[in-house]
PDB file of C-alpha atoms in Angstrom:
ATOM      1  CA  UNK X 572       3.859  -9.266   9.194  1.00 49.00           C
ATOM      2  CA  UNK X 573       5.522  -8.423   5.873  1.00 50.00           C
ATOM      3  CA  UNK X 574       2.315  -8.646   3.902  1.00 51.00           C
ATOM      4  CA  UNK X 575       0.382  -6.441   6.332  1.00 46.00           C
ATOM      5  CA  UNK X 576       0.758  -3.498   4.028  1.00 48.00           C
ATOM      6  CA  UNK X 577      -1.549  -5.234   1.728  1.00 45.00           C
ATOM      7  CA  UNK X 578      -4.995  -4.427   2.219  1.00 41.00           C
ATOM      8  CA  UNK X 579      -5.567  -0.925   1.330  1.00 39.00           C
ATOM      9  CA  UNK X 580      -6.829   0.430  -1.934  1.00 35.00           C
ATOM     10  CA  UNK X 581      -7.112   4.147  -1.782  1.00 34.00           C
ATOM     11  CA  UNK X 582      -8.673   6.446  -4.310  1.00 31.00           C
ATOM     12  CA  UNK X 583     -10.087   9.905  -4.334  1.00 29.00           C
ATOM     13  CA  UNK X 584     -13.068  11.914  -5.632  1.00 28.00           C
ATOM     14  CA  UNK X 585     -12.887  15.600  -6.414  1.00 28.00           C
ATOM     15  CA  UNK X 586     -14.127  17.895  -3.622  1.00 29.00           C
ATOM     16  CA  UNK X 587     -13.107  21.508  -4.130  1.00 29.00           C
ATOM     17  CA  UNK X 588     -13.260  22.501  -0.469  1.00 31.00           C
ATOM     18  CA  UNK X 589     -10.295  20.286   0.492  1.00 37.00           C
ATOM     19  CA  UNK X 590      -6.924  21.947   0.858  1.00 45.00           C
ATOM     20  CA  UNK X 591      -3.351  21.075   1.669  1.00 79.00           C
ATOM     21  CA  UNK X 592      -2.594  17.375   2.070  1.00 84.00           C
ATOM     22  CA  UNK X 593      -6.002  16.231   0.826  1.00 83.00           C
ATOM     23  CA  UNK X 594      -5.569  18.308  -2.313  1.00 84.00           C
ATOM     24  CA  UNK X 595      -2.158  16.708  -2.748  1.00 84.00           C
ATOM     25  CA  UNK X 596      -3.691  13.249  -2.463  1.00 83.00           C
ATOM     26  CA  UNK X 597      -6.190  14.209  -5.135  1.00 79.00           C
ATOM     27  CA  UNK X 598      -3.382  15.439  -7.368  1.00 80.00           C
ATOM     28  CA  UNK X 599      -1.296  12.316  -6.745  1.00 80.00           C
ATOM     29  CA  UNK X 600      -4.166   9.997  -7.629  1.00 77.00           C
ATOM     30  CA  UNK X 601      -5.390  12.115 -10.528  1.00 79.00           C
ATOM     31  CA  UNK X 602      -1.969  12.593 -12.120  1.00 84.00           C
ATOM     32  CA  UNK X 603      -0.402   9.194 -11.372  1.00 85.00           C
ATOM     33  CA  UNK X 604      -1.598   6.271 -13.467  1.00 88.00           C
ATOM     34  CA  UNK X 605       1.491   4.185 -12.722  1.00 90.00           C
ATOM     35  CA  UNK X 606       4.575   4.404 -10.540  1.00 91.00           C
ATOM     36  CA  UNK X 607       7.539   2.532  -9.149  1.00 93.00           C
ATOM     37  CA  UNK X 608       9.601   3.136  -6.029  1.00 93.00           C
ATOM     38  CA  UNK X 609      11.809   1.633  -3.361  1.00 95.00           C
ATOM     39  CA  UNK X 610      10.476   1.338   0.177  1.00 93.00           C
ATOM     40  CA  UNK X 611      11.638   0.738   3.741  1.00 95.00           C
ATOM     41  CA  UNK X 612       9.042  -0.654   6.159  1.00 92.00           C
ATOM     42  CA  UNK X 613       9.130  -0.876   9.959  1.00 94.00           C
ATOM     43  CA  UNK X 614       6.727  -2.527  12.391  1.00 92.00           C
ATOM     44  CA  UNK X 615       6.343  -0.758  15.776  1.00 94.00           C
ATOM     45  CA  UNK X 616       4.549  -2.037  18.868  1.00 93.00           C
ATOM     46  CA  UNK X 617       2.111   0.112  20.860  1.00 90.00           C
ATOM     47  CA  UNK X 618       5.019   1.543  22.887  1.00 91.00           C
ATOM     48  CA  UNK X 619       6.823   2.611  19.713  1.00 90.00           C
ATOM     49  CA  UNK X 620       9.470  -0.127  19.911  1.00 93.00           C
ATOM     50  CA  UNK X 621      10.586  -1.525  16.549  1.00 93.00           C
ATOM     51  CA  UNK X 622       9.492  -5.146  16.094  1.00 93.00           C
ATOM     52  CA  UNK X 623      10.767  -5.741  12.573  1.00 92.00           C
ATOM     53  CA  UNK X 624      12.047  -3.956   9.489  1.00 94.00           C
ATOM     54  CA  UNK X 625      11.949  -4.879   5.818  1.00 92.00           C
ATOM     55  CA  UNK X 626      12.741  -3.258   2.489  1.00 94.00           C
ATOM     56  CA  UNK X 627      12.067  -3.774  -1.183  1.00 94.00           C
ATOM     57  CA  UNK X 628      10.497  -2.246  -4.247  1.00 94.00           C
ATOM     58  CA  UNK X 629       7.036  -1.743  -5.665  1.00 91.00           C
ATOM     59  CA  UNK X 630       5.248  -0.811  -8.845  1.00 92.00           C
ATOM     60  CA  UNK X 631       1.598  -0.222  -9.687  1.00 90.00           C
ATOM     61  CA  UNK X 632      -0.667   0.579 -12.586  1.00 89.00           C
ATOM     62  CA  UNK X 633      -4.135   1.905 -11.838  1.00 84.00           C
ATOM     63  CA  UNK X 634      -6.676   0.539 -11.543  1.00 80.00           C
ATOM     64  CA  UNK X 635      -5.974  -2.678  -9.696  1.00 80.00           C
ATOM     65  CA  UNK X 636      -2.514  -3.858 -10.775  1.00 87.00           C
ATOM     66  CA  UNK X 637       0.512  -3.818  -8.508  1.00 88.00           C
ATOM     67  CA  UNK X 638       3.675  -5.670  -7.549  1.00 91.00           C
ATOM     68  CA  UNK X 639       5.098  -5.429  -4.023  1.00 90.00           C
ATOM     69  CA  UNK X 640       8.449  -7.187  -3.498  1.00 92.00           C
ATOM     70  CA  UNK X 641      10.069  -7.617  -0.097  1.00 92.00           C
ATOM     71  CA  UNK X 642      13.783  -8.236  -0.603  1.00 90.00           C
ATOM     72  CA  UNK X 643      15.329  -8.022   2.893  1.00 86.00           C
ATOM     73  CA  UNK X 644      15.515  -9.798   5.286  1.00 86.00           C
ATOM     74  CA  UNK X 645      13.019 -12.283   3.769  1.00 87.00           C
ATOM     75  CA  UNK X 646      11.834 -12.524   0.188  1.00 92.00           C
ATOM     76  CA  UNK X 647       8.113 -12.248  -0.441  1.00 92.00           C
ATOM     77  CA  UNK X 648       6.309 -11.179  -3.629  1.00 93.00           C
ATOM     78  CA  UNK X 649       2.730  -9.883  -3.750  1.00 90.00           C
ATOM     79  CA  UNK X 650       1.172  -9.395  -7.180  1.00 91.00           C
ATOM     80  CA  UNK X 651      -2.276  -8.126  -8.112  1.00 88.00           C
ATOM     81  CA  UNK X 652      -2.928  -8.793 -11.807  1.00 89.00           C
ATOM     82  CA  UNK X 653      -6.390  -7.223 -11.853  1.00 85.00           C
ATOM     83  CA  UNK X 654      -8.150 -10.590 -11.441  1.00 88.00           C
ATOM     84  CA  UNK X 655      -6.170 -12.571  -8.866  1.00 89.00           C
ATOM     85  CA  UNK X 656      -3.983 -11.759  -5.900  1.00 88.00           C
ATOM     86  CA  UNK X 657      -0.767 -13.801  -5.630  1.00 92.00           C
ATOM     87  CA  UNK X 658       1.374 -13.996  -2.475  1.00 92.00           C
ATOM     88  CA  UNK X 659       4.644 -15.917  -2.819  1.00 95.00           C
ATOM     89  CA  UNK X 660       6.846 -16.745   0.184  1.00 94.00           C
ATOM     90  CA  UNK X 661      10.197 -17.865  -1.190  1.00 93.00           C
ATOM     91  CA  UNK X 662      11.480 -19.468   2.038  1.00 92.00           C
ATOM     92  CA  UNK X 663       8.332 -21.594   2.321  1.00 93.00           C
ATOM     93  CA  UNK X 664       8.147 -22.110  -1.441  1.00 95.00           C
ATOM     94  CA  UNK X 665       4.432 -21.435  -1.071  1.00 97.00           C
ATOM     95  CA  UNK X 666       1.976 -19.424  -3.164  1.00 97.00           C
ATOM     96  CA  UNK X 667      -1.404 -18.232  -1.871  1.00 93.00           C
ATOM     97  CA  UNK X 668      -3.968 -17.211  -4.488  1.00 93.00           C
ATOM     98  CA  UNK X 669      -7.259 -15.395  -3.955  1.00 88.00           C
ATOM     99  CA  UNK X 670      -9.705 -13.433  -6.069  1.00 85.00           C
ATOM    100  CA  UNK X 671      -9.055  -9.716  -6.252  1.00 79.00           C
ATOM    101  CA  UNK X 672     -12.776  -8.984  -5.772  1.00 69.00           C
ATOM    102  CA  UNK X 673     -12.928  -7.326  -2.380  1.00 57.00           C
ATOM    103  CA  UNK X 674      -9.211  -7.848  -1.696  1.00 56.00           C
ATOM    104  CA  UNK X 675      -8.462  -4.238  -2.526  1.00 58.00           C
ATOM    105  CA  UNK X 676     -11.662  -2.647  -1.203  1.00 51.00           C
ATOM    106  CA  UNK X 677     -10.635  -0.887   2.007  1.00 51.00           C
ATOM    107  CA  UNK X 678      -7.066  -2.145   2.352  1.00 56.00           C
ATOM    108  CA  UNK X 679      -3.671  -0.251   1.879  1.00 60.00           C
ATOM    109  CA  UNK X 680      -2.456  -1.329  -1.583  1.00 63.00           C
ATOM    110  CA  UNK X 681      -5.561   0.232  -3.136  1.00 61.00           C
ATOM    111  CA  UNK X 682      -4.623   3.605  -1.977  1.00 66.00           C
ATOM    112  CA  UNK X 683      -2.012   3.310  -4.669  1.00 71.00           C
ATOM    113  CA  UNK X 684      -3.699   1.068  -7.217  1.00 74.00           C
ATOM    114  CA  UNK X 685      -7.392   1.873  -6.756  1.00 67.00           C
ATOM    115  CA  UNK X 686      -9.987   3.978  -8.526  1.00 61.00           C
ATOM    116  CA  UNK X 687     -10.981   7.564  -7.725  1.00 59.00           C
ATOM    117  CA  UNK X 688     -13.473   6.722  -4.977  1.00 65.00           C
ATOM    118  CA  UNK X 689     -11.564   7.133  -1.718  1.00 69.00           C
ATOM    119  CA  UNK X 690     -14.415   8.910   0.043  1.00 68.00           C
ATOM    120  CA  UNK X 691     -16.594   5.849  -0.457  1.00 72.00           C
ATOM    121  CA  UNK X 692     -14.182   3.973   1.819  1.00 75.00           C
ATOM    122  CA  UNK X 693     -12.496   6.609   3.991  1.00 81.00           C
ATOM    123  CA  UNK X 694     -13.144   9.837   5.845  1.00 87.00           C
ATOM    124  CA  UNK X 695     -10.241  12.219   5.227  1.00 88.00           C
ATOM    125  CA  UNK X 696      -8.747  14.742   7.627  1.00 90.00           C
ATOM    126  CA  UNK X 697      -5.864  17.145   6.887  1.00 90.00           C
ATOM    127  CA  UNK X 698      -3.277  17.211   9.695  1.00 91.00           C
ATOM    128  CA  UNK X 699      -0.787  19.854   8.521  1.00 90.00           C
ATOM    129  CA  UNK X 700       3.007  19.879   8.236  1.00 92.00           C
ATOM    130  CA  UNK X 701       5.344  17.717  10.334  1.00 92.00           C
ATOM    131  CA  UNK X 702       8.972  16.764   9.698  1.00 90.00           C
ATOM    132  CA  UNK X 703       8.871  18.380   6.275  1.00 92.00           C
ATOM    133  CA  UNK X 704       5.812  16.469   5.023  1.00 93.00           C
ATOM    134  CA  UNK X 705       2.160  17.486   4.650  1.00 93.00           C
ATOM    135  CA  UNK X 706       0.033  14.829   6.407  1.00 94.00           C
ATOM    136  CA  UNK X 707      -3.522  13.558   6.188  1.00 92.00           C
ATOM    137  CA  UNK X 708      -5.393  10.831   8.040  1.00 92.00           C
ATOM    138  CA  UNK X 709      -7.849   8.406   6.445  1.00 88.00           C
ATOM    139  CA  UNK X 710     -10.407   6.661   8.679  1.00 88.00           C
ATOM    140  CA  UNK X 711     -12.220   3.618   7.217  1.00 83.00           C
ATOM    141  CA  UNK X 712     -15.997   4.001   6.991  1.00 82.00           C
ATOM    142  CA  UNK X 713     -16.490   0.228   7.331  1.00 79.00           C
ATOM    143  CA  UNK X 714     -14.778  -2.535   9.304  1.00 79.00           C
ATOM    144  CA  UNK X 715     -11.114  -2.739   8.344  1.00 77.00           C
ATOM    145  CA  UNK X 716      -7.833  -4.271   9.526  1.00 79.00           C
ATOM    146  CA  UNK X 717      -6.670  -0.711  10.273  1.00 83.00           C
ATOM    147  CA  UNK X 718      -8.035   1.973  12.601  1.00 89.00           C
ATOM    148  CA  UNK X 719      -6.560   4.680  10.414  1.00 90.00           C
ATOM    149  CA  UNK X 720      -3.926   5.406   7.798  1.00 89.00           C
ATOM    150  CA  UNK X 721      -1.646   8.455   7.774  1.00 93.00           C
ATOM    151  CA  UNK X 722      -0.105   9.666   4.516  1.00 91.00           C
ATOM    152  CA  UNK X 723       2.713  12.195   4.153  1.00 93.00           C
ATOM    153  CA  UNK X 724       3.298  14.208   0.971  1.00 91.00           C
ATOM    154  CA  UNK X 725       6.224  16.194  -0.376  1.00 89.00           C
ATOM    155  CA  UNK X 726       4.545  18.340  -2.978  1.00 84.00           C
ATOM    156  CA  UNK X 727       2.244  15.994  -4.889  1.00 81.00           C
ATOM    157  CA  UNK X 728       4.464  12.952  -4.248  1.00 86.00           C
ATOM    158  CA  UNK X 729       3.580  10.393  -1.585  1.00 89.00           C
ATOM    159  CA  UNK X 730       6.667   9.806   0.590  1.00 93.00           C
ATOM    160  CA  UNK X 731       5.313   8.117   3.722  1.00 94.00           C
ATOM    161  CA  UNK X 732       2.483   5.959   5.028  1.00 92.00           C
ATOM    162  CA  UNK X 733       1.680   4.933   8.598  1.00 93.00           C
ATOM    163  CA  UNK X 734      -0.879   2.175   9.174  1.00 91.00           C
ATOM    164  CA  UNK X 735      -2.420   1.904  12.663  1.00 93.00           C
ATOM    165  CA  UNK X 736      -3.969  -1.460  13.537  1.00 90.00           C
ATOM    166  CA  UNK X 737      -6.452  -2.367  16.294  1.00 90.00           C
ATOM    167  CA  UNK X 738      -3.710  -3.672  18.612  1.00 91.00           C
ATOM    168  CA  UNK X 739      -1.936  -0.327  18.744  1.00 92.00           C
ATOM    169  CA  UNK X 740       0.832  -1.410  16.373  1.00 93.00           C
ATOM    170  CA  UNK X 741       2.024   0.850  13.572  1.00 94.00           C
ATOM    171  CA  UNK X 742       3.430  -0.121  10.182  1.00 91.00           C
ATOM    172  CA  UNK X 743       5.605   2.751   8.946  1.00 93.00           C
ATOM    173  CA  UNK X 744       6.602   2.899   5.268  1.00 93.00           C
ATOM    174  CA  UNK X 745       8.963   5.361   3.584  1.00 95.00           C
ATOM    175  CA  UNK X 746       9.203   5.622  -0.207  1.00 94.00           C
ATOM    176  CA  UNK X 747      12.317   6.659  -2.140  1.00 95.00           C
ATOM    177  CA  UNK X 748      13.297   6.934  -5.808  1.00 94.00           C
ATOM    178  CA  UNK X 749       9.647   7.435  -6.724  1.00 91.00           C
ATOM    179  CA  UNK X 750       9.031   7.499 -10.497  1.00 92.00           C
ATOM    180  CA  UNK X 751       5.578   8.617 -11.571  1.00 90.00           C
ATOM    181  CA  UNK X 752       4.023   7.345 -14.813  1.00 93.00           C
ATOM    182  CA  UNK X 753       6.987   5.237 -15.985  1.00 94.00           C
ATOM    183  CA  UNK X 754       6.613   2.815 -18.876  1.00 92.00           C
ATOM    184  CA  UNK X 755       6.234  -0.580 -17.193  1.00 92.00           C
ATOM    185  CA  UNK X 756       6.770  -3.883 -18.969  1.00 90.00           C
ATOM    186  CA  UNK X 757       3.572  -5.898 -19.430  1.00 79.00           C
ATOM    187  CA  UNK X 758       5.050  -8.828 -17.510  1.00 92.00           C
ATOM    188  CA  UNK X 759       5.488  -6.819 -14.315  1.00 94.00           C
ATOM    189  CA  UNK X 760       1.972  -7.700 -13.141  1.00 93.00           C
ATOM    190  CA  UNK X 761       2.035 -11.321 -14.327  1.00 95.00           C
ATOM    191  CA  UNK X 762       2.843 -14.077 -11.833  1.00 95.00           C
ATOM    192  CA  UNK X 763       3.430 -17.773 -12.475  1.00 94.00           C
ATOM    193  CA  UNK X 764       4.098 -20.061  -9.493  1.00 94.00           C
ATOM    194  CA  UNK X 765       7.654 -21.431  -9.462  1.00 93.00           C
ATOM    195  CA  UNK X 766       8.074 -25.109 -10.263  1.00 92.00           C
ATOM    196  CA  UNK X 767       7.542 -27.253  -7.187  1.00 93.00           C
ATOM    197  CA  UNK X 768       5.862 -24.521  -5.120  1.00 95.00           C
ATOM    198  CA  UNK X 769       2.832 -25.390  -3.001  1.00 96.00           C
ATOM    199  CA  UNK X 770      -0.170 -23.448  -4.320  1.00 96.00           C
ATOM    200  CA  UNK X 771      -3.032 -22.680  -1.921  1.00 95.00           C
ATOM    201  CA  UNK X 772      -6.234 -21.223  -3.367  1.00 92.00           C
ATOM    202  CA  UNK X 773      -8.550 -19.310  -1.042  1.00 84.00           C
TER     203      UNK X 773
END
């Protein structure tokens, strides 16, 4: 389930009546054109028991470019270059390629790498402070792989995401060493299949 994070392009329009966490989401999207961070991700079943845990690093450049690298315990690289979506499983030596059209629409990576149109895809609800973070919930307006997404902010910096699927499972992600608007090398969002890898086009 490593790649489950991947379906979520979030963006935001400006609505002056929002406050708190929703305002912070607006500020994060409006002020962050690129970023990089480390992450730790856990998968919980409907009883809250941990199923799996992974970690790695990510970077994105809005709109539509991102790189999500799982480093432990298994290596997987997910790259959106603005045109194609590449998913590379190192252990399988397999690359899956699909068009980016629609791949980011109402999925979680778009929340980071999308345009400023979150209300076209999600209904937002501020949930207040908990465990030192200011939380909001985003409910998809159309059919989605997730029932809802929770986002936790420290100031205007996104520090946590919780993705609730239709089976009652939760993917919890914590971000650390977040750098906003860094200068990213042009090759960060370029992917070329390794020699000998099986390439599957969808």
